[in-house]
mmCIF file of C-alpha atoms and ligand atoms in Angstrom:
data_model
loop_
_atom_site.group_PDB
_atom_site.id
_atom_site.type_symbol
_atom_site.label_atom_id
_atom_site.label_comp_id
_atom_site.label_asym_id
_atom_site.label_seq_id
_atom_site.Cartn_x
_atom_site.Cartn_y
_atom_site.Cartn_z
ATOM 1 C CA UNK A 1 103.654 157.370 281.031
ATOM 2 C CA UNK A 2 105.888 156.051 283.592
ATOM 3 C CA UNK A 3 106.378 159.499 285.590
ATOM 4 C CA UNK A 4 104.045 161.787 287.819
ATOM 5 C CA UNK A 5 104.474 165.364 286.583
ATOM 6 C CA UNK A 6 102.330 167.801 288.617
ATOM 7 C CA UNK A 7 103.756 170.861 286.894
ATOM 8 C CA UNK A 8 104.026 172.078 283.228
ATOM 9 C CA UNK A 9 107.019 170.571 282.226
ATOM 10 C CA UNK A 10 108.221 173.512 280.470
ATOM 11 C CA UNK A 11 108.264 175.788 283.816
ATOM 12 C CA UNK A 12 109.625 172.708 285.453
ATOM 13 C CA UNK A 13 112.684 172.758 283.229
ATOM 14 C CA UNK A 14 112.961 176.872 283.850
ATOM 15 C CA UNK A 15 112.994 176.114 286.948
ATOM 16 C CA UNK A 16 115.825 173.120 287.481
ATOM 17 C CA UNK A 17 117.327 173.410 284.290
ATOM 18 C CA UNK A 18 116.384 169.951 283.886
ATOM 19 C CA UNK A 19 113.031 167.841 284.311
ATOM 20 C CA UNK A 20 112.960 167.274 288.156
ATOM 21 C CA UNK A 21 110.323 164.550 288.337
ATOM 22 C CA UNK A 22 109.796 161.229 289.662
ATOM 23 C CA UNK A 23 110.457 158.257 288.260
ATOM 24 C CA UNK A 24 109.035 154.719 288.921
ATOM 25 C CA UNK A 25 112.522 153.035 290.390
ATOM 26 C CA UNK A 26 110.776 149.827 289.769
ATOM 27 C CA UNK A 27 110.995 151.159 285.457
ATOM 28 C CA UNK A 28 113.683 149.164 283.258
ATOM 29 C CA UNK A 29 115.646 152.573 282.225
ATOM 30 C CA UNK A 30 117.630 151.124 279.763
ATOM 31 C CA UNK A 31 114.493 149.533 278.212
ATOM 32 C CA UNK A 32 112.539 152.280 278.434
ATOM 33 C CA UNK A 33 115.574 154.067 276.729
ATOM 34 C CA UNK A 34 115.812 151.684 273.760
ATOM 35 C CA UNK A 35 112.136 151.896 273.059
ATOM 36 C CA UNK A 36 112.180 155.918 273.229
ATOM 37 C CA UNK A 37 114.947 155.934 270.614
ATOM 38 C CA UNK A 38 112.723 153.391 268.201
ATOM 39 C CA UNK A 39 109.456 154.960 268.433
ATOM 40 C CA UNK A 40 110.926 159.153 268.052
ATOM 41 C CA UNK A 41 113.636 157.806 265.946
ATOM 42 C CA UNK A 42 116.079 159.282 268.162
ATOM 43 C CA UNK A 43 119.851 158.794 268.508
ATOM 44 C CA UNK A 44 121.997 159.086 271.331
ATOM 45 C CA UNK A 45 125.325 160.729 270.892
ATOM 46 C CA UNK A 46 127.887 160.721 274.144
ATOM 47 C CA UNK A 47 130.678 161.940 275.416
ATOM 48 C CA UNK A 48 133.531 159.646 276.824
ATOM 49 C CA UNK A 49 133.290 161.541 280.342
ATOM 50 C CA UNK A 50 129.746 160.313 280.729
ATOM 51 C CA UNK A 51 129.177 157.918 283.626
ATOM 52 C CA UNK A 52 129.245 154.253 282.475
ATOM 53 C CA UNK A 53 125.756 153.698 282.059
ATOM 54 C CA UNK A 54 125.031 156.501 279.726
ATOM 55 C CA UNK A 55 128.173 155.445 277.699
ATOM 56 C CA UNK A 56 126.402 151.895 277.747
ATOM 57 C CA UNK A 57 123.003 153.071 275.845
ATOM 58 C CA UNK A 58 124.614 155.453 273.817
ATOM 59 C CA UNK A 59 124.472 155.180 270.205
ATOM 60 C CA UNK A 60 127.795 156.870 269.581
ATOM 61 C CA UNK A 61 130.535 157.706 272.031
ATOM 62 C CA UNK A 62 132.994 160.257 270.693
ATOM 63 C CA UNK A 63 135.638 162.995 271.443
ATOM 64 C CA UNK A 64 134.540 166.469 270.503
ATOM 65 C CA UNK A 65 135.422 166.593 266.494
ATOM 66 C CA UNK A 66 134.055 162.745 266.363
ATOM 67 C CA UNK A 67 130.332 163.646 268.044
ATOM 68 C CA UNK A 68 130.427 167.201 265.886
ATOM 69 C CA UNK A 69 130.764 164.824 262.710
ATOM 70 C CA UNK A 70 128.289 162.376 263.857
ATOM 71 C CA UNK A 71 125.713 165.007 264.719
ATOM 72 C CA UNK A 72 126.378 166.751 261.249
ATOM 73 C CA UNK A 73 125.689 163.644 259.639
ATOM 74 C CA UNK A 74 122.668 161.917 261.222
ATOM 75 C CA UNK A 75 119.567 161.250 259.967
ATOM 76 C CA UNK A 76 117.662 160.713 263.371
ATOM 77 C CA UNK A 77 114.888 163.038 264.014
ATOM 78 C CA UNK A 78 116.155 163.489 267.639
ATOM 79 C CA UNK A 79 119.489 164.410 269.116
ATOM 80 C CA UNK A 80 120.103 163.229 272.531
ATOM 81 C CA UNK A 81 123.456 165.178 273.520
ATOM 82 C CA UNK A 82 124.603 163.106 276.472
ATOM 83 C CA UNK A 83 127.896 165.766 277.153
ATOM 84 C CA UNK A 84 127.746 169.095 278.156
ATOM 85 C CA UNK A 85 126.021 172.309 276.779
ATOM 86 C CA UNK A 86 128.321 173.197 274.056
ATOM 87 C CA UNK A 87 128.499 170.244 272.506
ATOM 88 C CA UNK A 88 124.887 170.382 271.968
ATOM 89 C CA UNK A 89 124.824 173.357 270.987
ATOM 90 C CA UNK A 90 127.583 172.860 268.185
ATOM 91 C CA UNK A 91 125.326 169.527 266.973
ATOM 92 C CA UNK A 92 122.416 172.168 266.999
ATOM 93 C CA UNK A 93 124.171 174.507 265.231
ATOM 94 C CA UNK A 94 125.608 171.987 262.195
ATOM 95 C CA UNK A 95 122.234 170.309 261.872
ATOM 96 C CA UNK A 96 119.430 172.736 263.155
ATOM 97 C CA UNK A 97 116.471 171.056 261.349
ATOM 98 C CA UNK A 98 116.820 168.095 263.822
ATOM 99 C CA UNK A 99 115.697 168.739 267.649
ATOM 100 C CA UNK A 100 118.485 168.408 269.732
ATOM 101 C CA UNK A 101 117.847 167.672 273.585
ATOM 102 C CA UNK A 102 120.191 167.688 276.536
ATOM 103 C CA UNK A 103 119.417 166.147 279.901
ATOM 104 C CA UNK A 104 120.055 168.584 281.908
ATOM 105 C CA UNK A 105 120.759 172.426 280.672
ATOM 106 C CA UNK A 106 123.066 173.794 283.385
ATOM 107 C CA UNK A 107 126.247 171.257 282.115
ATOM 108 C CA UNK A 108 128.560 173.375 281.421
ATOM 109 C CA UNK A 109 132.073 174.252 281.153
ATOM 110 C CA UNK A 110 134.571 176.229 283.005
ATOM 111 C CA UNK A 111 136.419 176.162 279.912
ATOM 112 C CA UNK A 112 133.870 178.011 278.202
ATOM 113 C CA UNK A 113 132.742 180.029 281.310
ATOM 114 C CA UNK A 114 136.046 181.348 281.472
ATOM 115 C CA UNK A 115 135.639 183.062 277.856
ATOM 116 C CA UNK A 116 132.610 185.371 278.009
ATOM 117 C CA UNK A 117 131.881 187.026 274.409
ATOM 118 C CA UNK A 118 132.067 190.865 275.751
ATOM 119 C CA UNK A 119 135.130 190.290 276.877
ATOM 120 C CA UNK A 120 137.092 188.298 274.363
ATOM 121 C CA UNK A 121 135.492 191.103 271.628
ATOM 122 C CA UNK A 122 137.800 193.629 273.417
ATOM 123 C CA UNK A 123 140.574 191.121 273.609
ATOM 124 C CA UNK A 124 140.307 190.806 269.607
ATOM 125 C CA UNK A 125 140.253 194.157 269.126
ATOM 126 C CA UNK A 126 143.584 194.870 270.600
ATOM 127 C CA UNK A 127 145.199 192.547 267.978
ATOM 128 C CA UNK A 128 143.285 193.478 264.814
ATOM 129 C CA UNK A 129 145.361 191.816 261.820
ATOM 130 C CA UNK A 130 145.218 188.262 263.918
ATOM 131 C CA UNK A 131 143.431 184.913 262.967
ATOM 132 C CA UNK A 132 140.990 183.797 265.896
ATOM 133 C CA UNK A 133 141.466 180.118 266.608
ATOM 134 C CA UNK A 134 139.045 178.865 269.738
ATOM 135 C CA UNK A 135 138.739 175.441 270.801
ATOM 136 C CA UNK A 136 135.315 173.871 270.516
ATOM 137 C CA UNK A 137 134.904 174.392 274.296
ATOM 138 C CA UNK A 138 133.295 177.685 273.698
ATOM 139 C CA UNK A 139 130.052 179.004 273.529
ATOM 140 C CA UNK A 140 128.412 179.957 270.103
ATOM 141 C CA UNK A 141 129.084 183.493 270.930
ATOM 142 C CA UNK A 142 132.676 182.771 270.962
ATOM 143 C CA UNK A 143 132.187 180.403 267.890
ATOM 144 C CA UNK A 144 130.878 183.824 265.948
ATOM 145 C CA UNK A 145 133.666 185.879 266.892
ATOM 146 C CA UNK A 146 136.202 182.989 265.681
ATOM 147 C CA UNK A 147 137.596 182.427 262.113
ATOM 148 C CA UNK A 148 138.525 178.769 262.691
ATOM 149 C CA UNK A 149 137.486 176.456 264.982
ATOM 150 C CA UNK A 150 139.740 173.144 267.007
ATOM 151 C CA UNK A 151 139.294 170.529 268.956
ATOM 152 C CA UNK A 152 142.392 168.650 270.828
ATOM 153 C CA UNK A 153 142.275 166.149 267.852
ATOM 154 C CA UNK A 154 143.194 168.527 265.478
ATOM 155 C CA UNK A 155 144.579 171.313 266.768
ATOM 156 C CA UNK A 156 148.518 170.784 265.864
ATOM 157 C CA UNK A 157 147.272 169.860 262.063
ATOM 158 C CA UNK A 158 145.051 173.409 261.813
ATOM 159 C CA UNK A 159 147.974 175.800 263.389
ATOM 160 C CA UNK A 160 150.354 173.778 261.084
ATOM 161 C CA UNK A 161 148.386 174.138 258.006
ATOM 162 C CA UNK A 162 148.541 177.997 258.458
ATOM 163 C CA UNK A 163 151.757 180.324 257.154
ATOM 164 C CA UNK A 164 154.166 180.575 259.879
ATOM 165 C CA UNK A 165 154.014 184.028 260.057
ATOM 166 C CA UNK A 166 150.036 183.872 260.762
ATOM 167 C CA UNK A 167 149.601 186.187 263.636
ATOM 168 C CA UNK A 168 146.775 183.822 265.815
ATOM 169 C CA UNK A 169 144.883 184.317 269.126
ATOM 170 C CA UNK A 170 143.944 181.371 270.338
ATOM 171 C CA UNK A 171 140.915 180.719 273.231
ATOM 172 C CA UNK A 172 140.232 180.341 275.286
ATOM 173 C CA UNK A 173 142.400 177.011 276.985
ATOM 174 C CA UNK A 174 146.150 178.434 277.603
ATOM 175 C CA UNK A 175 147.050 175.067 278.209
ATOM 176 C CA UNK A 176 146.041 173.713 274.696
ATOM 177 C CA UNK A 177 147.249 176.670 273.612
ATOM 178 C CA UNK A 178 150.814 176.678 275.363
ATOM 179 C CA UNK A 179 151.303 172.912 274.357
ATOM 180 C CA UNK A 180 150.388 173.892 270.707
ATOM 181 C CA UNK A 181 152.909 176.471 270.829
ATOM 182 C CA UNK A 182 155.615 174.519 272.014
ATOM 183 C CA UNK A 183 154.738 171.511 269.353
ATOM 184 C CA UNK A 184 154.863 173.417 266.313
ATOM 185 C CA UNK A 185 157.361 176.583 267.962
ATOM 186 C CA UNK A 186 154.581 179.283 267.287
ATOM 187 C CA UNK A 187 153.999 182.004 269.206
ATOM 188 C CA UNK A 188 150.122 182.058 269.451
ATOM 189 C CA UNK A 189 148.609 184.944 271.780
ATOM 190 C CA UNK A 190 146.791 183.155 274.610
ATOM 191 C CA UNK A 191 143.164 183.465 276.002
ATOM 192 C CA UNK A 192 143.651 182.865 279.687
ATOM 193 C CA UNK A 193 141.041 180.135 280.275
ATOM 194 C CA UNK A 194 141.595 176.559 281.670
ATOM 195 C CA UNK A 195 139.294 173.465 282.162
ATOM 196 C CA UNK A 196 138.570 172.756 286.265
ATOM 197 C CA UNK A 197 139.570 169.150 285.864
ATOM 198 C CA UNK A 198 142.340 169.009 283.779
ATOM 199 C CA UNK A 199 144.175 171.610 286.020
ATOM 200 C CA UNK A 200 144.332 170.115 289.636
ATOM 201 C CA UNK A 201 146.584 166.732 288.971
ATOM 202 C CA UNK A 202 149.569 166.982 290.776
ATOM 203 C CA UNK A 203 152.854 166.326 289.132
ATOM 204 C CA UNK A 204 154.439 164.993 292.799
ATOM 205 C CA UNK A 205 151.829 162.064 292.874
ATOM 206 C CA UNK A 206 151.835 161.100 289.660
ATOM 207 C CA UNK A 207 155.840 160.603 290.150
ATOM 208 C CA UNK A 208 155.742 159.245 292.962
ATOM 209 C CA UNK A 209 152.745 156.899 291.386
ATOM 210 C CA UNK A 210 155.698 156.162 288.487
ATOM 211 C CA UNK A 211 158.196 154.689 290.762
ATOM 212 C CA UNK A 212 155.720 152.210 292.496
ATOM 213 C CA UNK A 213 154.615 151.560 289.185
ATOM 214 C CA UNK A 214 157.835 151.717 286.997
ATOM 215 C CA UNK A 215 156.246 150.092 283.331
ATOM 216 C CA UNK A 216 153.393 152.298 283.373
ATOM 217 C CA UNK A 217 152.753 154.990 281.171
ATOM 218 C CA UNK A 218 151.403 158.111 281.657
ATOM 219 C CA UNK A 219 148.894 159.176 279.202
ATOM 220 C CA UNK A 220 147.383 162.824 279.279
ATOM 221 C CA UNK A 221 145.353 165.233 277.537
ATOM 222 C CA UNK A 222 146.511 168.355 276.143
ATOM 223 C CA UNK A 223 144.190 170.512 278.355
ATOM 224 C CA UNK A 224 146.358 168.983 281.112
ATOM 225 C CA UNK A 225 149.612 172.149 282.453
ATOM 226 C CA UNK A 226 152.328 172.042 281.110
ATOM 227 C CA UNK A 227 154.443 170.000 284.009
ATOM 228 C CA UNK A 228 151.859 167.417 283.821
ATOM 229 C CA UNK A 229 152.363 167.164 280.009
ATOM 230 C CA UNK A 230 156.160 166.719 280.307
ATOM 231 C CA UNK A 231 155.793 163.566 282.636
ATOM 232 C CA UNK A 232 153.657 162.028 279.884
ATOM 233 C CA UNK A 233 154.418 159.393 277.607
ATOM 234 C CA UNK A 234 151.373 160.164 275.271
ATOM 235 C CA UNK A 235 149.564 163.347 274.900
ATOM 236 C CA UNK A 236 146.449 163.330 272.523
ATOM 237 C CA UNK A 237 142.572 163.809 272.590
ATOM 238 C CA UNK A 238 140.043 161.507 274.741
ATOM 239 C CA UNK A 239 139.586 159.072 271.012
ATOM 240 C CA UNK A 240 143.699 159.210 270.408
ATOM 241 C CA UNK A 241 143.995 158.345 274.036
ATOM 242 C CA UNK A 242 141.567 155.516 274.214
ATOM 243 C CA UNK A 243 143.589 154.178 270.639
ATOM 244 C CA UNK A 244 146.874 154.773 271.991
ATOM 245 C CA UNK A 245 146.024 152.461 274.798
ATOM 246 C CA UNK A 246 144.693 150.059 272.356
ATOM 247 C CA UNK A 247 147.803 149.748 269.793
ATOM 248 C CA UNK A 248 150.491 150.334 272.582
ATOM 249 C CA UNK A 249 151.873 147.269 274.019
ATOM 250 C CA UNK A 250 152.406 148.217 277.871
ATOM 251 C CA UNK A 251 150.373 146.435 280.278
ATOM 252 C CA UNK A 252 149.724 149.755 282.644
ATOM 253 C CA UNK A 253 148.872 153.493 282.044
ATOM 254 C CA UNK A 254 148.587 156.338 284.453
ATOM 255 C CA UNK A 255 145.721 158.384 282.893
ATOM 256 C CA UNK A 256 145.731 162.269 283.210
ATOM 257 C CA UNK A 257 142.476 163.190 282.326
ATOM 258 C CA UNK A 258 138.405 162.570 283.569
ATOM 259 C CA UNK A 259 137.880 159.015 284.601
ATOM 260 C CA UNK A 260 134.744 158.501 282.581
ATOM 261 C CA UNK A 261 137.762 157.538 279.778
ATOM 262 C CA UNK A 262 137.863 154.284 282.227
ATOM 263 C CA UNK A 263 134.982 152.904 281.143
ATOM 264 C CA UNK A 264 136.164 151.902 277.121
ATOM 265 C CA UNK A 265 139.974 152.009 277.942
ATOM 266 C CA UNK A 266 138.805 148.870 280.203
ATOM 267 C CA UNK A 267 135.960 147.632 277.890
ATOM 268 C CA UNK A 268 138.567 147.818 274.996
ATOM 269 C CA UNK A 269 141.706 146.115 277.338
ATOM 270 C CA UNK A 270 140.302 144.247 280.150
ATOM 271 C CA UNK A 271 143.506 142.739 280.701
ATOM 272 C CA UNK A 272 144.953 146.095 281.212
ATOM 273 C CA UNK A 273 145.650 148.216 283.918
ATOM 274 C CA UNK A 274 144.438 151.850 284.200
ATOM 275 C CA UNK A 275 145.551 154.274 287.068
ATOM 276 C CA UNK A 276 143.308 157.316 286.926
ATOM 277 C CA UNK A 277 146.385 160.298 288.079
ATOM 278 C CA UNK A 278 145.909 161.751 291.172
ATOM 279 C CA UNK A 279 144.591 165.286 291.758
ATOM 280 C CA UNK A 280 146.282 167.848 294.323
ATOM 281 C CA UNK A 281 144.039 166.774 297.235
ATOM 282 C CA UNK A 282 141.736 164.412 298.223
ATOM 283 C CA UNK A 283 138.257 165.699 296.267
ATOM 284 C CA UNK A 284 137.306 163.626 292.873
ATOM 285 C CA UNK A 285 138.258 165.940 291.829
ATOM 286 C CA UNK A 286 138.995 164.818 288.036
ATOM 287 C CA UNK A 287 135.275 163.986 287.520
ATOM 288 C CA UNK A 288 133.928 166.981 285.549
ATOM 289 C CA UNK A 289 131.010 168.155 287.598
ATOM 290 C CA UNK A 290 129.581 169.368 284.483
ATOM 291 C CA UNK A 291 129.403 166.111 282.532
ATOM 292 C CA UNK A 292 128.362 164.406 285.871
ATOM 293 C CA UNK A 293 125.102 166.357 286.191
ATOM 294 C CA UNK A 294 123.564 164.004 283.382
ATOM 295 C CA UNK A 295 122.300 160.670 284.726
ATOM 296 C CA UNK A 296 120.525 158.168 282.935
ATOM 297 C CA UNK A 297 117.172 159.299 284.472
ATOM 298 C CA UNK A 298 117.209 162.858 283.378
ATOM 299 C CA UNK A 299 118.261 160.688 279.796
ATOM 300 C CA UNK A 300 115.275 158.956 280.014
ATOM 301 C CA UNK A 301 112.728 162.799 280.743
ATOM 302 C CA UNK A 302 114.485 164.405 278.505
ATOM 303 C CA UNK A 303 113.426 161.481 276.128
ATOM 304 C CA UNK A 304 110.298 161.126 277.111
ATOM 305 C CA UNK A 305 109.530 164.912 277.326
ATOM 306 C CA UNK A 306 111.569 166.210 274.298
ATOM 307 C CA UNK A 307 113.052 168.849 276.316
ATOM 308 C CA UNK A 308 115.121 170.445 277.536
ATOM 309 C CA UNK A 309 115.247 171.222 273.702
ATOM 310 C CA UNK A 310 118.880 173.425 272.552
ATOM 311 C CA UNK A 311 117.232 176.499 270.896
ATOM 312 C CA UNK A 312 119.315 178.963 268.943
ATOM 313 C CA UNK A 313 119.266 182.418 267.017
ATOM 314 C CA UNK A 314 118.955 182.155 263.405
ATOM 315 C CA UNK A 315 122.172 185.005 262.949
ATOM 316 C CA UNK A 316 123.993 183.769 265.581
ATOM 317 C CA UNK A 317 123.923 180.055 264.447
ATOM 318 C CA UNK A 318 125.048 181.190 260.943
ATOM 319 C CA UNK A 319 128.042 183.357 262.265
ATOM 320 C CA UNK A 320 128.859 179.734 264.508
ATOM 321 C CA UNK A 321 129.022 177.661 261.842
ATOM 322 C CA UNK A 322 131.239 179.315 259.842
ATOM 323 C CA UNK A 323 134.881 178.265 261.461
ATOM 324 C CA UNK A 324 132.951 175.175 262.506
ATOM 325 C CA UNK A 325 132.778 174.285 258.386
ATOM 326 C CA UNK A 326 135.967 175.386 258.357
ATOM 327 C CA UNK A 327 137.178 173.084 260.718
ATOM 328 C CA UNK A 328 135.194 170.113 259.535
ATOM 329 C CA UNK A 329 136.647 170.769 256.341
ATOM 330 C CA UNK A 330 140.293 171.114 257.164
ATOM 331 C CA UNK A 331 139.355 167.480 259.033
ATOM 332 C CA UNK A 332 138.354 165.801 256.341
ATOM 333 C CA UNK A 333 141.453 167.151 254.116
ATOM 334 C CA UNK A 334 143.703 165.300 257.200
ATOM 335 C CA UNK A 335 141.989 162.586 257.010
ATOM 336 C CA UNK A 336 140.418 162.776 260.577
ATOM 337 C CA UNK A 337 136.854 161.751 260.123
HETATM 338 P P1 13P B 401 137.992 165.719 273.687
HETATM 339 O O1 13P B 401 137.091 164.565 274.003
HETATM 340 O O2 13P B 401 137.648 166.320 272.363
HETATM 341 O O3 13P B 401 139.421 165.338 273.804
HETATM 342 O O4 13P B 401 137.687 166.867 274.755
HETATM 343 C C1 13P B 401 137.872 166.699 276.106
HETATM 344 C C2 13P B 401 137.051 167.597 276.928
HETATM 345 O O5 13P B 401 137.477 168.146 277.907
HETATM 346 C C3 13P B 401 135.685 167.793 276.553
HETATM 347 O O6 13P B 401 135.083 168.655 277.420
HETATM 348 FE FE1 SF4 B 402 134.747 171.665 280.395
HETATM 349 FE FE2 SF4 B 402 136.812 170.491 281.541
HETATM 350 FE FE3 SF4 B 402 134.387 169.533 282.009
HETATM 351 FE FE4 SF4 B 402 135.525 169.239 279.572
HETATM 352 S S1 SF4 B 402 136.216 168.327 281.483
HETATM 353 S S2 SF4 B 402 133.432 169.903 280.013
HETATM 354 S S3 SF4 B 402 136.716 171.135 279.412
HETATM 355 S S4 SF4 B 402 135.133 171.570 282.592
#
């Protein structure tokens, strides 16, 4: 073993949330990586907002209803959820014979923080003869209390699929929520929740970013406000982002979402141009602190270790699953797989 653990790994994981020990720096991570995955028969599923490196050993790199598939599907005996804590919980939840790990526990979601279960129980009772729609950004708690479950890919398809007079709540991002509304002219009642990073670009940058750069396009995601969305020329999840910029024909794109996205927009068109879009102030502030906390050290422990392992109540998981089949279904009748 390549690491010097002096406690039990299990209380060191209570402890950090993750496996805080030290690493040889002189150890060949990605190596090391590549033989883990062989010899546990493990696959690595990430998210596009993942630093470059972990996008680079990844074994699949997906937007939310693309990693939900793949981690439905696989046959590995190992999960490694290189994204944030409810997307490995959802993997753990469509395919709980398989041990699903996560580098480091506390990634979350402000999304999904903003939507506590308690809460949005008392919200649903106040509009009993409503259809619950939540966005995969939600905790399995959520998940139970939902009758159908989105993701920005298919969100617009599910709402349109339903009667127009469907009463729906939707949760918990207003943003998605808004935009959905205006796109298909419903009149969905809103969770108030929003994601941290898709709410702090600033709609005076990005123009003024547009006339110094007059033949670029603005590309955003949905979770983005609304004034954001109405500058852009393209509005669609991180996968229909990353293919927009791959069909389109302009040279440039002003990109209104977390700059991991860089990495395979650039990959995929390294003779194009990408402009991450500005936040209000000076911070990074559209890096998602949450899916920055994984590195590909704590990829390598949780490897090596097996833990920290997503672990999840038998009655609860079945409750989740239920609008999660519901929305993997609906997929596949779209055609989205
Ligand atoms: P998608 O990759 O599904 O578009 O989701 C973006 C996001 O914010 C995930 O946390
Ligand atoms: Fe949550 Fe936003 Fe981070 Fe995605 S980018 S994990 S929605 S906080």
């Amino acid at each position: 073993m390549n690491t010097m653990l002096v406690t039990d790994p299990k209380i060191n994981v209570e402890k950090n949330g993750f496996l805080n020990v030290e690493i040889d720096p002189e150890l060949d991570l990605f190596a090391e990586i590549e033989r883990l995955k062989k010899e546990k028969n493990a696959i690595i599923l990430a998210h596009y907002y993942q630093e470059p490196d972990i996008q680079d050993v990844a074994d699949y790199i997906g937007d939310s209803l693309g990693l939900a598939q793949k981690a439905e599907k696989t046959n590995a005996d190992i999960i490694v959820f290189a994204g944030v804590h409810f997307m490995a919980e959802t993997a753990k939840i469509l395919n709980p014979t398989k041990k699903v790990v996560i580098p480091d526990l506390k990634a979350g979601c402000s999304l999904s923080d903003s939507c506590p279960p308690p809460l949005f129980e008392q919200f649903k009772q106040k509009h009993p003869d409503y259809l619950v729609i939540s966005y995969i950004n939600c905790s399995a708690g959520i998940k139970a209390l939902s009758d159908i479950i989105c993701t920005s890919s298919n969100t617009q398809k599910i709402v349109e699929s339903l009667p127009k007079d469907q009463k729906i709540i939707f949760a918990p991002d207003k943003n998605l929520g808004a935009y959905i509304n205006k796109v298909t002219g419903r009149n969905m009642v809103l969770w108030n929740g929003a994601c941290m990073v898709h709410e702090i670009f600033s709609v005076e940058k990005i123009t003024k970013l547009k006339l110094r750069h007059p033949d670029a396009k603005v590309i955003a995601h949905p979770e983005c406000e609304d004034p954001v969305l109405q500058l852009a020329d393209f509005i669609g999840s991180t996968t229909q982002l990353l293919k927009y910029t791959e069909k389109d024909s302009s040279q440039e794109y002003i990109v209104a979402t977390e700059t991991g996205i860089l990495h395979q927009m650039i990959k995929s068109n390294p003779h194009k141009t990408f402009i991450p879009a500005p936040p209000d102030n000076s911070c990074a502030c559209n890096d998602c602190p949450h899916m920055k906390r994984n590195t590909l050290e704590k990829i390598y422990l949780c490897m090596e270790y097996e833990m920290p392992e997503i672990l999840m109540d038998e009655e609860l998981r079945l409750a989740a699953k239920k609008p999660i089949d519901r929305m993997l279904e609906l997929s596949a009748q779209f055609g989205l797989i």
